[in-house]
Short mmCIF file of C-alpha atoms and ligand atoms in Angstrom, two decimals:
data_model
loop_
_atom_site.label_atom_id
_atom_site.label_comp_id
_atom_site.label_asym_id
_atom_site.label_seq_id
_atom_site.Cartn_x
_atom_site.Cartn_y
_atom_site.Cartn_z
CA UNK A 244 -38.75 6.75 -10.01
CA UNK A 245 -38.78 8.81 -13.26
CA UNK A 246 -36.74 11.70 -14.08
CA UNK A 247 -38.90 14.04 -13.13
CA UNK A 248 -39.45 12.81 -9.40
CA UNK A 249 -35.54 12.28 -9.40
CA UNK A 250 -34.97 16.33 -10.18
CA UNK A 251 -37.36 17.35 -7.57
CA UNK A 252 -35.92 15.28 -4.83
CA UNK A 253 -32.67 16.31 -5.97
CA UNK A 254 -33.77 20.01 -5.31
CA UNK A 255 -35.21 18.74 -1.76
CA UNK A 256 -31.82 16.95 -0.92
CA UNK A 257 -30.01 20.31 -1.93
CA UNK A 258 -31.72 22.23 0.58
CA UNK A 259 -31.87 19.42 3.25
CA UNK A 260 -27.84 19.58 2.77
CA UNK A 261 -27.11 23.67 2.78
CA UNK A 262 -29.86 22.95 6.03
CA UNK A 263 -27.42 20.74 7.66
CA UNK A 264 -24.27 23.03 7.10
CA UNK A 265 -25.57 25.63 8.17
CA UNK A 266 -27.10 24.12 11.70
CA UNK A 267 -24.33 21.48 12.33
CA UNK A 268 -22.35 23.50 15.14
CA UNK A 269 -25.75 22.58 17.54
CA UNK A 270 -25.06 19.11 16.99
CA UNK A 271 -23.35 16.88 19.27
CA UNK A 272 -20.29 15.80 16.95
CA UNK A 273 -19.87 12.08 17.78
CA UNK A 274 -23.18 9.92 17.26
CA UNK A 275 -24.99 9.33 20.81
CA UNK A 276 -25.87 5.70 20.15
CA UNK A 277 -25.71 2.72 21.63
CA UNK A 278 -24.42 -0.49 19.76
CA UNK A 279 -27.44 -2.07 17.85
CA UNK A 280 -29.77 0.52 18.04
CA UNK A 281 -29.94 1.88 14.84
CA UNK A 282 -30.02 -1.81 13.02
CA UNK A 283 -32.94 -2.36 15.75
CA UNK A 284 -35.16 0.37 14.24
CA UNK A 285 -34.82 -1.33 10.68
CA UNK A 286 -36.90 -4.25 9.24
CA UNK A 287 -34.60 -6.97 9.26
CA UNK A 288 -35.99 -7.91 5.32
CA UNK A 289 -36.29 -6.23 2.18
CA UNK A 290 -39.61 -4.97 1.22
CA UNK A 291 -41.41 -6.98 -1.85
CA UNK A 292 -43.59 -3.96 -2.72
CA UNK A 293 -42.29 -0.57 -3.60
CA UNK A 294 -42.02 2.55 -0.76
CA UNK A 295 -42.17 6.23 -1.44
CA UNK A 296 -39.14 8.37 -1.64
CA UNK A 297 -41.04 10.54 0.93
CA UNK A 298 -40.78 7.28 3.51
CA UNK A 299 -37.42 6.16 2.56
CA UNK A 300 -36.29 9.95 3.61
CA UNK A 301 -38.39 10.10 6.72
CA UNK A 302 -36.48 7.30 8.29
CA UNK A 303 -33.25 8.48 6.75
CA UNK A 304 -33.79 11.56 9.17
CA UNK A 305 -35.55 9.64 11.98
CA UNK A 306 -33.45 6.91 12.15
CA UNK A 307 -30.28 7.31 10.37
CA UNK A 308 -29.14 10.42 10.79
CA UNK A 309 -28.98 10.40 14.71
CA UNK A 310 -26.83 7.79 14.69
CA UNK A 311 -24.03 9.52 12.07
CA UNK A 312 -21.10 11.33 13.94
CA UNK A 313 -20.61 14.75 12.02
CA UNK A 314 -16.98 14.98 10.34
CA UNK A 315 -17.50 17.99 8.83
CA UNK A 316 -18.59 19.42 12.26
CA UNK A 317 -16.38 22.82 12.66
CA UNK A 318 -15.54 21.09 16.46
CA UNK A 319 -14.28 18.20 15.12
CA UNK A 320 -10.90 17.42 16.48
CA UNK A 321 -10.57 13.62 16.75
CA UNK A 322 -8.53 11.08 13.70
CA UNK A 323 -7.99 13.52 11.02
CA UNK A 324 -10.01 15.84 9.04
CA UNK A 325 -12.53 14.38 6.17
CA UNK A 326 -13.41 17.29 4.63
CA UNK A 327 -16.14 17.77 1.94
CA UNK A 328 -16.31 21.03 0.22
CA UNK A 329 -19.69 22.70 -1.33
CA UNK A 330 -17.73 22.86 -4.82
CA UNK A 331 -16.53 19.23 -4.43
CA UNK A 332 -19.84 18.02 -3.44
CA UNK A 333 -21.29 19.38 -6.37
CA UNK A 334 -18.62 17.98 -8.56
CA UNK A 335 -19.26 14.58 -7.13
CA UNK A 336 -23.33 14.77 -8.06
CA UNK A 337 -22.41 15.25 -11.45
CA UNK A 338 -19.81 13.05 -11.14
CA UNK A 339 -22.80 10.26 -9.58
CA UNK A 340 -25.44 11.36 -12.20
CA UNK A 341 -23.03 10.52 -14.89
CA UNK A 342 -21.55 7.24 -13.83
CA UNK A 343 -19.18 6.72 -15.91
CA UNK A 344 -16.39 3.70 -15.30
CA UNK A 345 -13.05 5.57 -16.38
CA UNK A 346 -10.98 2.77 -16.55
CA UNK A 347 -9.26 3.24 -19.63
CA UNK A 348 -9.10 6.58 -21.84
CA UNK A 349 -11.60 5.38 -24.34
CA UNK A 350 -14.36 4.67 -21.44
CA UNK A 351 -14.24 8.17 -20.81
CA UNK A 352 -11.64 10.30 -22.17
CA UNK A 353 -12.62 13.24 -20.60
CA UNK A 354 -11.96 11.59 -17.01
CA UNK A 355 -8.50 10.53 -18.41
CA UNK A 356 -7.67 13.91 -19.18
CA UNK A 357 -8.81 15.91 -16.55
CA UNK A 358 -6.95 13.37 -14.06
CA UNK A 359 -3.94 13.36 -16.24
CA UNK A 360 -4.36 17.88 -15.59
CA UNK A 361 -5.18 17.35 -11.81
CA UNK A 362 -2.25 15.35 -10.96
CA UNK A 363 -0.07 17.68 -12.51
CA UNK A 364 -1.94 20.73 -10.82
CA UNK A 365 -1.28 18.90 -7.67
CA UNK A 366 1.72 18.30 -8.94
CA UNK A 367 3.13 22.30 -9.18
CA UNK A 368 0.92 23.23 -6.07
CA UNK A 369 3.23 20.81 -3.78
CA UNK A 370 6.53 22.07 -5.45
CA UNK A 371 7.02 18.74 -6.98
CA UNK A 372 9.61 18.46 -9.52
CA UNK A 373 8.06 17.88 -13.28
CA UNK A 374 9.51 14.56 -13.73
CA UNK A 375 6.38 13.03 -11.35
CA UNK A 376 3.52 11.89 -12.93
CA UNK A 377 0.95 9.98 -10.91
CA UNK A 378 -3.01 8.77 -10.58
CA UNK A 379 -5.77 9.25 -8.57
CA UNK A 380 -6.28 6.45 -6.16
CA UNK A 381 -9.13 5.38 -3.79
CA UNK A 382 -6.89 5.98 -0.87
CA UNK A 383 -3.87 5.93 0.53
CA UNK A 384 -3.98 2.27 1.58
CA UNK A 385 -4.55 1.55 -1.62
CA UNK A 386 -1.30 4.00 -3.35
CA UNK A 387 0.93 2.28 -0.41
CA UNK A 388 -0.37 -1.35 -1.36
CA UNK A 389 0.37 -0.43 -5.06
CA UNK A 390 3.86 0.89 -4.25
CA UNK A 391 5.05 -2.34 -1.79
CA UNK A 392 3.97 -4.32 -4.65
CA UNK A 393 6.14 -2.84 -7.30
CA UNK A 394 9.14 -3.17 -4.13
CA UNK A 395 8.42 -6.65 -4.15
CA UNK A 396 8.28 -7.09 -7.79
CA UNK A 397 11.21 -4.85 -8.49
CA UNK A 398 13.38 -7.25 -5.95
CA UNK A 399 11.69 -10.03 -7.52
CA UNK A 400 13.50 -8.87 -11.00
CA UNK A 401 9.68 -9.17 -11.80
CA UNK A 402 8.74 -12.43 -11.21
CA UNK A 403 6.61 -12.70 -8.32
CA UNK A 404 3.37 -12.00 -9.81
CA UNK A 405 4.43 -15.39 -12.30
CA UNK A 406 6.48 -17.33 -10.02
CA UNK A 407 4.82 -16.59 -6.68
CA UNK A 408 6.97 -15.84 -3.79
CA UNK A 409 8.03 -19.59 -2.87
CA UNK A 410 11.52 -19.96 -2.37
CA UNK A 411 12.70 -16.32 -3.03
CA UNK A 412 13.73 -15.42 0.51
CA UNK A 413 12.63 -12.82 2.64
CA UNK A 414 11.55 -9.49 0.74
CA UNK A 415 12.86 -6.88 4.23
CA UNK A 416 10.64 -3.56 3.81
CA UNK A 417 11.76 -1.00 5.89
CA UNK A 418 9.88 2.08 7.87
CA UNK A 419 9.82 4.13 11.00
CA UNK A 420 7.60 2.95 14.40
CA UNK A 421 5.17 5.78 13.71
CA UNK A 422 4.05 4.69 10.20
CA UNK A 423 0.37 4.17 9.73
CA UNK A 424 -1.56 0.51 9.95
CA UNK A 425 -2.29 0.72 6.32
CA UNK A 426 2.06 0.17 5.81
CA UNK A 427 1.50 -3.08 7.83
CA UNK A 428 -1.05 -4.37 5.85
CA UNK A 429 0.30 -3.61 2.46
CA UNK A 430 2.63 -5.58 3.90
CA UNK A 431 0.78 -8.74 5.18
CA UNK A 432 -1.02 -8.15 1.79
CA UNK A 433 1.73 -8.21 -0.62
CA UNK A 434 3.18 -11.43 0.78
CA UNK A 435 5.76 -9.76 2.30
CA UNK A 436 4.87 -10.47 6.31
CA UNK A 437 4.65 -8.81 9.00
CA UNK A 438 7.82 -9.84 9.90
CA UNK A 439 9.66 -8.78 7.13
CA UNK A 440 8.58 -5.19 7.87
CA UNK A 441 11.69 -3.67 9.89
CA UNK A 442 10.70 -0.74 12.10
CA UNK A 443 13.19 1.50 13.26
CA UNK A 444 12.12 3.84 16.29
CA UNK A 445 11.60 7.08 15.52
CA UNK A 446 13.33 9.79 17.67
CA UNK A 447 13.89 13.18 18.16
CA UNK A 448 11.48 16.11 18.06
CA UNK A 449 9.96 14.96 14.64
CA UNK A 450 10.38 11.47 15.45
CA UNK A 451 11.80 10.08 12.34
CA UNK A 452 13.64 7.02 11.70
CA UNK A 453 17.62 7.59 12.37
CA UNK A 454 19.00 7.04 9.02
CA UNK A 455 22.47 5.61 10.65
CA UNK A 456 20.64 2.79 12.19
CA UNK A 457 18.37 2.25 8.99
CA UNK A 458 21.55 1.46 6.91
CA UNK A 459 22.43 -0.72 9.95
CA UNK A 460 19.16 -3.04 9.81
CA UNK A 461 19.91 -3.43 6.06
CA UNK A 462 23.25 -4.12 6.10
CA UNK A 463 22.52 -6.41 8.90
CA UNK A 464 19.53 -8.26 6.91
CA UNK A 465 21.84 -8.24 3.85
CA UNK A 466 24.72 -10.23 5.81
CA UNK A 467 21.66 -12.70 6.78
CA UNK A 468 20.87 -13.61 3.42
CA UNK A 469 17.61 -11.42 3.25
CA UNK A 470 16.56 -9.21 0.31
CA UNK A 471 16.00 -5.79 1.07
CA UNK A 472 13.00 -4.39 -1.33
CA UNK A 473 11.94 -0.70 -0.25
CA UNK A 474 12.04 2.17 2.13
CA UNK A 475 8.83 3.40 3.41
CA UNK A 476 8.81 7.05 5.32
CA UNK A 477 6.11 9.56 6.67
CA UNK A 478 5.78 13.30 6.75
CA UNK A 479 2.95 13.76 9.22
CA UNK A 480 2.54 10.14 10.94
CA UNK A 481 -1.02 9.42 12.30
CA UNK A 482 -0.30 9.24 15.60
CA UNK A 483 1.69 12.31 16.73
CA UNK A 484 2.25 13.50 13.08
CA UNK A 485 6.15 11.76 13.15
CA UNK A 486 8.15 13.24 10.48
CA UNK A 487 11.14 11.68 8.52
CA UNK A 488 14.43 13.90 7.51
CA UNK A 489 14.21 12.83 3.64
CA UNK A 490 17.37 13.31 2.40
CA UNK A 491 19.53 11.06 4.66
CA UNK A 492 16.90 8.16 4.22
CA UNK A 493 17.41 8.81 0.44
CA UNK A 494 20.88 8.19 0.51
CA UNK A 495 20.69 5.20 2.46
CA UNK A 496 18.13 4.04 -0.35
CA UNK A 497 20.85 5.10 -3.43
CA UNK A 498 23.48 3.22 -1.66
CA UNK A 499 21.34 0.06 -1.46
CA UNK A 500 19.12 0.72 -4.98
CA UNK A 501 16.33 0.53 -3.02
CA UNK A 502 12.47 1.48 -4.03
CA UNK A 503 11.02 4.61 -1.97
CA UNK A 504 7.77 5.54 -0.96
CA UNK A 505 6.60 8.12 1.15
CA UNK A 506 3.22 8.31 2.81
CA UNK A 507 2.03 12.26 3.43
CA UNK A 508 -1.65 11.34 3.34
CA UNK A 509 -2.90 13.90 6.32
CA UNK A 510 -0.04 16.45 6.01
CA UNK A 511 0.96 16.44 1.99
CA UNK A 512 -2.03 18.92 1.83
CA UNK A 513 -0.51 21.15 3.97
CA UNK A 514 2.60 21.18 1.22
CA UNK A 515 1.07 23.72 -0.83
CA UNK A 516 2.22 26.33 1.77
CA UNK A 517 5.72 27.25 0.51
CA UNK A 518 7.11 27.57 3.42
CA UNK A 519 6.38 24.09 4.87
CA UNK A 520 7.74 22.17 1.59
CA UNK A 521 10.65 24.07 2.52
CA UNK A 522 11.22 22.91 5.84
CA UNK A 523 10.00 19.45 5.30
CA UNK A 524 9.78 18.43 1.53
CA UNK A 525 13.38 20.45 0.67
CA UNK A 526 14.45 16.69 -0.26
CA UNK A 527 11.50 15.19 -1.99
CA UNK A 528 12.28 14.65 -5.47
CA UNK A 529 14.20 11.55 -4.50
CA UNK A 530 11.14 9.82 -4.28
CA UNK A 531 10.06 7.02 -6.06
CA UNK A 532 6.44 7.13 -5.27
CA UNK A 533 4.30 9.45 -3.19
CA UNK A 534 1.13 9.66 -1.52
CA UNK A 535 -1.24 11.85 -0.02
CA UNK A 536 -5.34 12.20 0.20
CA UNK A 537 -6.47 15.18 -1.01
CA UNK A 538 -9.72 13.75 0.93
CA UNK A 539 -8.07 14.65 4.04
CA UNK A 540 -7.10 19.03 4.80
CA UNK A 541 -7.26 19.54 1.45
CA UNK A 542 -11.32 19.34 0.75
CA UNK A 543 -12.08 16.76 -1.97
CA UNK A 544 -14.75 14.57 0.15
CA UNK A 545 -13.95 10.84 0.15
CA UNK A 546 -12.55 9.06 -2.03
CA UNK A 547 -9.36 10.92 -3.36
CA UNK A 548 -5.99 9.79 -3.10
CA UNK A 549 -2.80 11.01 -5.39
CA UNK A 550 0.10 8.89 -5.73
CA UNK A 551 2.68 10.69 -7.64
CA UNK A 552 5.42 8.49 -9.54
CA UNK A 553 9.14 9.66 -10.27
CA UNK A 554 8.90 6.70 -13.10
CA UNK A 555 5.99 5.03 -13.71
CA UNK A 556 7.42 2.24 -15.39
CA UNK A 557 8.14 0.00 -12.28
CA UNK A 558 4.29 0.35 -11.10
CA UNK A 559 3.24 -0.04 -14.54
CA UNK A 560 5.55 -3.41 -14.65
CA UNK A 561 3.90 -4.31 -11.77
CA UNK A 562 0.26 -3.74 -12.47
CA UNK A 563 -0.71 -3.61 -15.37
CA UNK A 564 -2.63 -6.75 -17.33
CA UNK A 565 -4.38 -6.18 -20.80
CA UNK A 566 -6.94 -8.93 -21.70
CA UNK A 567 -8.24 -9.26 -25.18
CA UNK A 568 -11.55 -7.70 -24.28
CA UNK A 569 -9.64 -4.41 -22.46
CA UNK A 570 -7.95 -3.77 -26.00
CA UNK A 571 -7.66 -0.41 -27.90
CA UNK A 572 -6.07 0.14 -30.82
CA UNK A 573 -4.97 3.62 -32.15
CA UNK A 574 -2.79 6.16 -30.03
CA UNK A 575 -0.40 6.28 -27.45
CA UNK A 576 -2.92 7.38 -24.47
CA UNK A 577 -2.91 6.63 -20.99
CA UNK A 578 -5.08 4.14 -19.43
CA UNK A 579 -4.96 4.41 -15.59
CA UNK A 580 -6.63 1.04 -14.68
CA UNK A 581 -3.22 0.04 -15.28
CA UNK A 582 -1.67 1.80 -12.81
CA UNK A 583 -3.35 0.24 -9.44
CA UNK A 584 -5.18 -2.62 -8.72
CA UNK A 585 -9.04 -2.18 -9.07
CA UNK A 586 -9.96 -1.91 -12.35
CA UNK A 587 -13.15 -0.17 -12.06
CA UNK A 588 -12.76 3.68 -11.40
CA UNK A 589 -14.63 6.75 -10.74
CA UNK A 590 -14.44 9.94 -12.24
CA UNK A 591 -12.44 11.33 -9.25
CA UNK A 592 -10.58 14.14 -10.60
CA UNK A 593 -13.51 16.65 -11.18
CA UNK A 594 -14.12 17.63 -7.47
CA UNK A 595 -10.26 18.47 -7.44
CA UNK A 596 -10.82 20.88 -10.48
CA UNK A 597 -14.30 21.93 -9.31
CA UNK A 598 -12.47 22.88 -5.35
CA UNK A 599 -9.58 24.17 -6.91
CA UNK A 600 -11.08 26.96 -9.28
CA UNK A 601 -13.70 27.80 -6.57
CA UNK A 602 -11.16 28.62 -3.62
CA UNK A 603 -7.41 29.22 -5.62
CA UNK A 604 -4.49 28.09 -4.33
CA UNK A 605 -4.20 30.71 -1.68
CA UNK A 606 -7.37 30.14 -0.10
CA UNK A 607 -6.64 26.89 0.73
CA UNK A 608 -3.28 28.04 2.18
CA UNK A 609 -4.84 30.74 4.32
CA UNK A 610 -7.04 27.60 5.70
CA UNK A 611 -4.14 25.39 6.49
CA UNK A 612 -1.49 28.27 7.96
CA UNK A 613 -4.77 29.12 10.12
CA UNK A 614 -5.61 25.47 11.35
CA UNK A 615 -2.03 25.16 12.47
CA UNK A 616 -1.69 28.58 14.21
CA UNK A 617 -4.67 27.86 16.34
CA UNK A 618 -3.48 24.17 17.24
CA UNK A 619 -0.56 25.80 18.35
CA UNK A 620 -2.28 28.82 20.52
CA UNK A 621 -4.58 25.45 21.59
CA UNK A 622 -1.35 23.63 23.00
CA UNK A 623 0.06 26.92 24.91
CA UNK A 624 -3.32 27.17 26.70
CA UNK A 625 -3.55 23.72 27.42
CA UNK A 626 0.07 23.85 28.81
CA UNK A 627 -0.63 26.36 31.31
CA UNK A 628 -3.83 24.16 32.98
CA UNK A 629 -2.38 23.09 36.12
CA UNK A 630 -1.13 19.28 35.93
CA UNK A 631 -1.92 19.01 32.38
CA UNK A 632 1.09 18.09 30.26
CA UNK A 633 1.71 18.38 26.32
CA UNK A 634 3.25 15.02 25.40
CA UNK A 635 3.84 15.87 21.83
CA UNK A 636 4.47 19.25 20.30
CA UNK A 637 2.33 20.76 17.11
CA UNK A 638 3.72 19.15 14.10
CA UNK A 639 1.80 21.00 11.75
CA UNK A 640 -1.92 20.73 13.10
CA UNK A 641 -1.49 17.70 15.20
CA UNK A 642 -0.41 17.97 19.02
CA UNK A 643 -1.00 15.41 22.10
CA UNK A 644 -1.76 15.82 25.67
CA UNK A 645 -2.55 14.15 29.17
CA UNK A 646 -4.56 15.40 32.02
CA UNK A 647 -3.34 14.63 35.35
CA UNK A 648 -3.72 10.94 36.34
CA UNK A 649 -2.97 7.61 34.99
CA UNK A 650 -4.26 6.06 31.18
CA UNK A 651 -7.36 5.26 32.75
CA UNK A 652 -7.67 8.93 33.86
CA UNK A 653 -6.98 9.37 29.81
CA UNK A 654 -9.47 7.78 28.60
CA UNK A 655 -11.97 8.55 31.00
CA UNK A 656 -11.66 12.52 30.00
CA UNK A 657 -12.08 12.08 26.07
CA UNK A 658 -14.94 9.36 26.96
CA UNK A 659 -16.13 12.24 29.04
CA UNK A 660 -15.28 14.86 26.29
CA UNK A 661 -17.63 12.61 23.56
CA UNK A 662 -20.46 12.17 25.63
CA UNK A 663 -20.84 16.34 26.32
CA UNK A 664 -20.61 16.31 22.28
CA UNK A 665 -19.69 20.05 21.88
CA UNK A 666 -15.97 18.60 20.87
CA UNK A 667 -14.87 15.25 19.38
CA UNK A 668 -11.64 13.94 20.35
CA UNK A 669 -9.59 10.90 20.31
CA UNK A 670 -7.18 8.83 22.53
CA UNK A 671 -3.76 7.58 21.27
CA UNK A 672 -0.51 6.25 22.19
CA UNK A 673 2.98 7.48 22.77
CA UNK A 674 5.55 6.03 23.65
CA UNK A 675 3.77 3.48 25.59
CA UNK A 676 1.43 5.89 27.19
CA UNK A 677 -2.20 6.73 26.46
CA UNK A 678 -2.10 10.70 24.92
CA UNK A 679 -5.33 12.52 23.74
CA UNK A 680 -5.06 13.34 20.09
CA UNK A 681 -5.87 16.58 19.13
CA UNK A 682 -5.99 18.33 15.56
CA UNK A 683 -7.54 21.02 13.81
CA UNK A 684 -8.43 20.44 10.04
CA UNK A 685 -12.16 20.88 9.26
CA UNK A 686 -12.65 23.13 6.60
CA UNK A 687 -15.17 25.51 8.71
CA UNK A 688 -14.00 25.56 11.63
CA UNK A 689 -12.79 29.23 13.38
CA UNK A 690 -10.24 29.86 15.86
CA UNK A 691 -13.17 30.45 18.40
CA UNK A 692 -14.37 26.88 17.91
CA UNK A 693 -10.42 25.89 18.65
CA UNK A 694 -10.59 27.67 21.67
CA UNK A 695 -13.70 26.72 22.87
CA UNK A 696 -11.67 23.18 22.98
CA UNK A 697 -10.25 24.61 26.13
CA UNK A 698 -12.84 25.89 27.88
CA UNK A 699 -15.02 22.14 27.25
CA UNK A 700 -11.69 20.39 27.69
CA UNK A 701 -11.27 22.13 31.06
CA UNK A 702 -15.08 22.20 32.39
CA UNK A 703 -15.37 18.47 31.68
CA UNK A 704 -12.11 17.60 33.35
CA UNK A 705 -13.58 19.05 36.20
CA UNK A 706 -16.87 17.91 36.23
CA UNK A 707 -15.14 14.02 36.15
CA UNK A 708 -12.75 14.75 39.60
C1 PLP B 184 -5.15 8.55 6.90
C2 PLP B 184 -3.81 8.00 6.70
C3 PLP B 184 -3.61 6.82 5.98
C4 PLP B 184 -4.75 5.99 5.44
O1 PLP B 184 -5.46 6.69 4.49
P1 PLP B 184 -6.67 5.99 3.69
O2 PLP B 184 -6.86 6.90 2.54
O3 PLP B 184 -7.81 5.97 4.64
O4 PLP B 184 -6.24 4.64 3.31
C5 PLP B 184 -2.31 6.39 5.78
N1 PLP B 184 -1.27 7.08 6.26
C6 PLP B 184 -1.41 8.22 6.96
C7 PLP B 184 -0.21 8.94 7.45
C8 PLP B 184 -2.70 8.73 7.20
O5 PLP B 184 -2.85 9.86 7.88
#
């Protein structure tokens, strides 16, 4: 393909994308297909000969695209929300055409920069103290593995990554029981183990770890011989969005010198809102290191993940490895391959200044005050159907429910709820009961496609009786 043919497919794509905004509400939101079927339609070899863009296109839209579920649907209300603004598409096309690998400051300095400004305009529109610096990640499993490995080294007094773990004891990680998977397998990943990942249950409204029986486990792991490393808590948990009081987990860490991470993935977005870092971030600055997606509520499309850093020195400790051949002389500039693991990195920061300019702070506010308003309205009129009970109240966006009946009752309703494709939901658990998930987070969705939940949630259930 020359350059030419590349700008006016480019053009075609365009309009085949502003096409598919603007016609997505008819579309069923989860993908109607059966397991297999789209591989079946596909030769099962690569071609030897060359095929038209035209063709390759053709089956993209015959074949592919009925078999993608639509997360930028405005009636998608299952997971989280994956959100991909116009602006931040855009950014990412330049972003593709230009290809550049930013891992140090010299393979791009540009990149550096900008990501340098980003995660310090993050920085102010989350009410983060100035001490934090941070770096643009892939995700947030990736910022969480990157923080349990500077626990581990930091308990280690550094020497893991030389020495290996034999013989060191057991490295005790502690969290809530309503952390997300990817805390686990940082965990299994950094050598750590399963085991040596204490949960303490999370109770209360915001079902976060009690901070009395936190000091407990470590003192109780420190009388066993066991070396505690790091405290891992949540504002806005996957499953029921499971909050942790901050500043009482904080202190446990002082008392104990203990490395601190805190995973907001979904909900740190909704911290530019004043008012919520007020109620739940008040204690935040005691943080070591901090996560969330911007790739999430925010509107930066996949892949965009900020961890912020009180210090980066411990990370950097950690991480960082400078071969001969990764080498540059001259000034004092940052080179953020050294702060995570991959080496390779994309230009990620220019769809966060592309979506930031384009909407302003407040815009994006307005969007994330509105998305929990209507989850809340949502929950009151799901409360009144008769036999329906909310399991879980809002926190922030994020509430949970069960129709009358047993799990199986559960699951047959959002199985039910996907196959009528006007809504997308998803099944959960609490507190060892099936729940159906519900949140509100797409970027275009209106409080009439929120409440439409009701009606389809309603109509369906009794369709199934
Ligand atoms: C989504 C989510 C994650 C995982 O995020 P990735 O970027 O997909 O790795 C971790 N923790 C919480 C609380 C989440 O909501």
């Amino acid at each position: 393909m020359n350059w030419d043919e590349f700008a006016d497919w480019s053009k075609h794509i365009a309009d085949w994308g502003a096409h598919y905004h603007k016609t997505l509400g008819d579309r069923p939101v989860r993908a109607q297909t059966k397991p297999g079927e789209v591989a079946s339609r596909l030769p099962a070899s690569p071609p030897d000969k060359p095929e038209d863009m035209a063709a390759i296109l053709q089956d993209f839209d015959d074949i592919v695209m009925p078999g993608m579920t639509h997360w930028q649907h405005p009636r998608f209300f299952a997971y989280f929300p994956a959100n991909a603004t116009p602006p931040s598409m855009l950014a990412e096309q330049l972003v593709n055409t230009v290809a550049a690998q930013c891992m140090l400051w010299q393979t791009s300095p540009a990149a550096t920069e900008v990501e340098g400004l980003m995660v310090d305009w993050m920085r102010q529109a989350l009410g983060l103290a100035d001490h934090f610096t941070g770096v643009i990640q892939d995700s947030a499993s990736s910022s969480t593995l990157s923080a349990v490995l500077t626990m581990r080294e930091r308990a280690t007094g550094y020497t893991g990554n030389r020495e290996g773990l034999s013989g060191k004891g057991h490295l005790r990680v502690y969290c809530s029981d309503q952390v997300h998977t990817s805390i686990d397998r940082a965990a299994w990943v950094a050598g750590i183990g399963q085991d040596n990942l204490v949960k303490i249950a999370g109770q209360g409204p915001l079902h976060g770890m009690d901070a009395a029986a936190l000091d407990a486990a470590i003192n109780a792991d420190i009388a066993a011989g066991h070396i505690p490393a790091g405290i891992i808590a949540i504002t806005g948990g996957t499953g029921v969005g499971a909050c942790d009081n901050l500043g009482p987990i904080l202190k446990v860490a002082k008392a104990h010198d203990l490395y601190t991470h805190l995973d907001a993935a979904w909900a740190g977005s909704a911290m530019i809102c004043p008012e919520l870092h007020a109620q739940f971030w008040a204690d935040v600055d005691g943080f070591d290191s901090i996560v969330f997606n911007p790739h999430k509520w925010l509107g930066a499309q996949f892949d965009c993940s900020i961890q912020f850093l009180r210090d980066a020195t411990p990370q950097l400790n950690t991480l960082k490895i400078e071969p001969e051949y990764l080498k540059t002389s001259g000034e004092a500039v940052t080179n953020y391959s050294e702060w995570t693991i991959p080496l390779g990195r994309r230009f990620r920061a220019l769809k966060l200044w592309f979506l930031i300019r384009s909407y302003g702070l407040e815009e994006l506010q307005t969007r994330i005050r509105n998305h929990i308003a209507w989850a809340e309205e949502l929950c009151e009129a799901i409360r009144e159907l008769d036999g329906f009970e909310i399991t879980t109240e809002p926190i922030f966006s994020l509430f949970s429910f069960r129709c009358p009946g047993d799990d199986d009752a559960q699951q047959r309703l959002v199985d039910a709820i996907n196959d009528d494709g006007r809504i997308y939901l998803t099944q959960g658990a609490f507190q060892g009961r099936k729940v159906i998930r519900f949140q509100v987070g797409q970027f275009d969705t209106t409080r009439k496609d929120v409440m439409m939940a009701h009606a389809v949630i309603l109509e369906v259930w009794e369709q199934i009786q």
